[in-house]
Every structure is written in structure tokens, then in C-alpha cells.
């Protein structure tokens, strides 16, 4: 029972930290510390009863609401979704194909220049997958699985044993397909992720 | 909640009824915090409980902490850590001279404003 209560509180604090991501670290710490102190003060009064703790968190309000207040007072408003953000999301997957390698580099610069994402989100956008869809694109032209055979019929019409090299086993082929799938899905998924994070941080109307 | 759920989404001048109340609170809550600190220093949890006892004053208690943090940065309150008999040290808030000035100013302006609104609402002027 006790661990249940702790889990509820922990997940509340984690959500609060996520919502406060746009704030400078020291200010985020301050709000989180204050709220944590409030929760432990209240818990020492009411005891470790789950419904009391849920009621306490209810009264504290949604983490998003607290974060909105913190941003408002700190004049750190969520940045507007502008050209830079849209261009970064579009160019991250396909930029490297349209303008080989360079297009992706431009996208990464736009991603890091924008204030709309946290460092962690930017790192995910950059590392999943470096080059965007370019590695997958290049893979389609790789001469894998092509068998080169030497042999056939010699000048005297005798059949010579064929010697084939370069073929891949079924297992290897499966591995390559899996890699290809990862290289295709990765950049698309991370672009969608960046888009979703932007939406979550859209200004709250008051 | 001051309004029934059924009326929450009804539009009034400038927004929903909820939004109007939120605006009113937004402008006045910080002075209520200062007023609670007028005669004595208090720690966060104590302040929040004090404000919550007044019906309709605070909807989400957690939002008071970012507000306190701003009051501190604006120099209206100052904080000190004090040991507590139960549990970890507490951050105590105390009014500064600037905070006291702001509170005195608001107390006068609030009465003026409240009277003006009352005057119009009660149709004592034409």
C-alpha cells in the first residue's frame, strides 16, 4: 500500500518535471522542490492513505497548470511554432536525400537553433537516425544479395562448374531487411515525436 | 467551484466564466499572499493552507509556488531556511520593505476599485 502511494507521488513529480522542461534548470528545481516539500508536509499530516494522497494531488492541480503558471511568471512562454520548427521536422527525414548529406545537416542546425525543444528531444531528433532517411535510401542501391557466377559453357562446349560468390544466406537477408525497416521507421518516428512534443507545448489559452 | 458545471462553458464578456474568475484571481492572488505575510513569516505549506481555507481563492494550490518564486525574485518577499521539528528544513517567506509598500498601495487601490465596481453594479450612478 505504501509503495502504491509513493508510486502515485513519483509519477506526479515526474510529470511535473516533464512539463517544466522549458524552464531553466535552477527554476525548474525550485518549483519541483517546493511542490515535493508541500507533498511531504501534507503526507506527514494525513498519513499514508492513498485516497488522501490522491486528494492532495488533486488540490495541487494538474502539473501542466503549475508549469503554465511558472512559465507565465518567468516570461518563458512556449515558443510559437514557426518556419524553423516546421522546416526542421520536414528536412530531418528527407533533407539528406533531397540535398545529399547537406540537407540533413541544415535540418540539424535548424533543430538545435529552435527554442521549441529540450536538449533531450533535440538529441533524439539528431541521433534517430543520423542522415534521416538517407541511409535507408542508399541501402536500396547497395548490391547486396547479387550473385556473381563464373562458369557456364566453355569454348569446346563442355559444361564448366559454376562458381558463384557474393550471395547472402536467408538469415543475412532477414537481418538486412530488419535493418532497412529500422532505418526507414526511425527517422519517420522521430520526426513525428518532435511534432508531438511541439503540440504538447502549444500555448495554453487563458 | 463557484459556478455550476453546466454554466462553465457559457460565454460572457471577454471569455468563459471560468476565464473571468481566473483573470480576477491572477491579478489579486499575489497581494493576498503578501497580506498573509504582513505580520508574520510563514512557510510555503502554511501559506497555501491559509489561502485554501478561503473559498474560491485558489483553484490549484500548486500554482502558488511559482507565484512565491516570482515574488522572491521581484524582491517583494525574502526567504530563509529554518529547521523544522518534524522533517526537513522549511523555506520561510517574509515581507520585504518593497513588499510592504506594494501591499499598502494595493490595499488602498483595491478598496477604490471595489467601491467603483459596486457603485456601477448597484446602479448608484447613471
XYZ file of C-alpha atoms in Angstrom, chain A residues 32-141:
110
model
C 9.825 20.812 -8.074
C 11.464 21.120 -4.628
C 8.666 23.357 -3.342
C 5.957 21.008 -4.595
C 7.788 17.967 -3.207
C 8.119 19.677 0.185
C 4.412 20.521 0.107
C 3.540 16.902 -0.615
C 5.689 15.543 2.216
C 4.315 18.116 4.679
C 0.799 17.121 3.739
C 1.597 13.407 3.898
C 3.017 13.726 7.369
C -0.314 15.254 8.416
C -2.738 12.948 6.674
C -0.771 9.725 6.828
C -0.038 7.317 4.014
C -3.590 6.785 2.933
C -3.945 6.502 -0.822
C -7.192 8.418 -1.193
C -5.814 11.238 0.968
C -2.737 11.470 -1.249
C -4.829 11.473 -4.417
C -6.975 14.198 -2.942
C -3.829 16.149 -2.071
C -2.513 15.911 -5.639
C -5.952 16.879 -6.915
C -5.845 20.054 -4.887
C -2.337 20.828 -6.080
C -3.686 20.777 -9.620
C -2.507 19.442 -12.953
C 1.279 19.572 -13.441
C 0.565 21.316 -16.752
C -1.309 24.037 -14.902
C 1.525 24.604 -12.430
C 4.024 24.669 -15.288
C 1.896 27.164 -17.217
C 1.897 29.427 -14.169
C 5.666 29.084 -13.813
C 6.250 29.913 -17.472
C 3.864 32.821 -17.281
C 5.582 34.334 -14.281
C 9.019 33.747 -15.667
C 8.139 35.199 -19.045
C 9.298 31.992 -20.615
C 6.466 31.431 -22.984
C 6.420 28.367 -25.151
C 7.852 29.446 -28.447
C 5.485 29.789 -31.319
C 5.667 27.071 -33.886
C 7.241 28.843 -36.787
C 9.021 28.232 -40.032
C 12.174 26.945 -38.337
C 10.356 24.166 -36.469
C 8.332 23.014 -39.472
C 11.412 23.099 -41.720
C 13.427 21.099 -39.181
C 10.735 18.411 -38.874
C 10.353 18.098 -42.654
C 14.058 18.237 -43.508
C 15.275 15.853 -40.795
C 13.971 12.749 -42.585
C 14.157 13.820 -46.242
C 16.658 16.702 -46.325
C 19.608 14.362 -46.688
C 18.081 12.755 -49.769
C 16.991 15.961 -51.498
C 20.367 17.572 -50.958
C 22.729 14.712 -50.138
C 24.022 14.888 -46.545
C 23.994 18.702 -46.539
C 20.174 18.835 -46.365
C 20.253 16.787 -43.189
C 22.958 18.987 -41.666
C 20.794 22.043 -42.354
C 17.890 20.295 -40.616
C 20.034 19.522 -37.560
C 21.161 23.158 -37.352
C 17.526 24.319 -37.501
C 16.613 21.750 -34.825
C 19.284 22.996 -32.414
C 18.665 26.681 -33.173
C 14.974 26.400 -32.283
C 13.991 27.038 -28.659
C 10.914 24.863 -29.025
C 12.536 21.592 -27.962
C 14.514 20.447 -24.954
C 18.089 19.224 -25.310
C 16.915 15.648 -24.879
C 14.354 15.966 -27.665
C 16.946 17.575 -29.931
C 19.366 14.723 -29.238
C 16.698 12.175 -30.163
C 15.936 14.104 -33.356
C 19.616 14.131 -34.264
C 20.555 10.551 -33.375
C 17.451 8.767 -34.677
C 18.728 8.334 -37.381
C 21.807 10.339 -38.443
C 21.219 11.328 -42.052
C 17.466 10.844 -41.788
C 16.169 8.532 -44.495
C 19.430 8.809 -46.450
C 20.994 5.599 -45.053
C 17.819 3.674 -45.962
C 17.812 5.300 -49.389
C 21.444 4.333 -50.019
C 20.748 0.804 -48.854
C 18.306 0.307 -51.710
C 21.173 0.726 -54.163
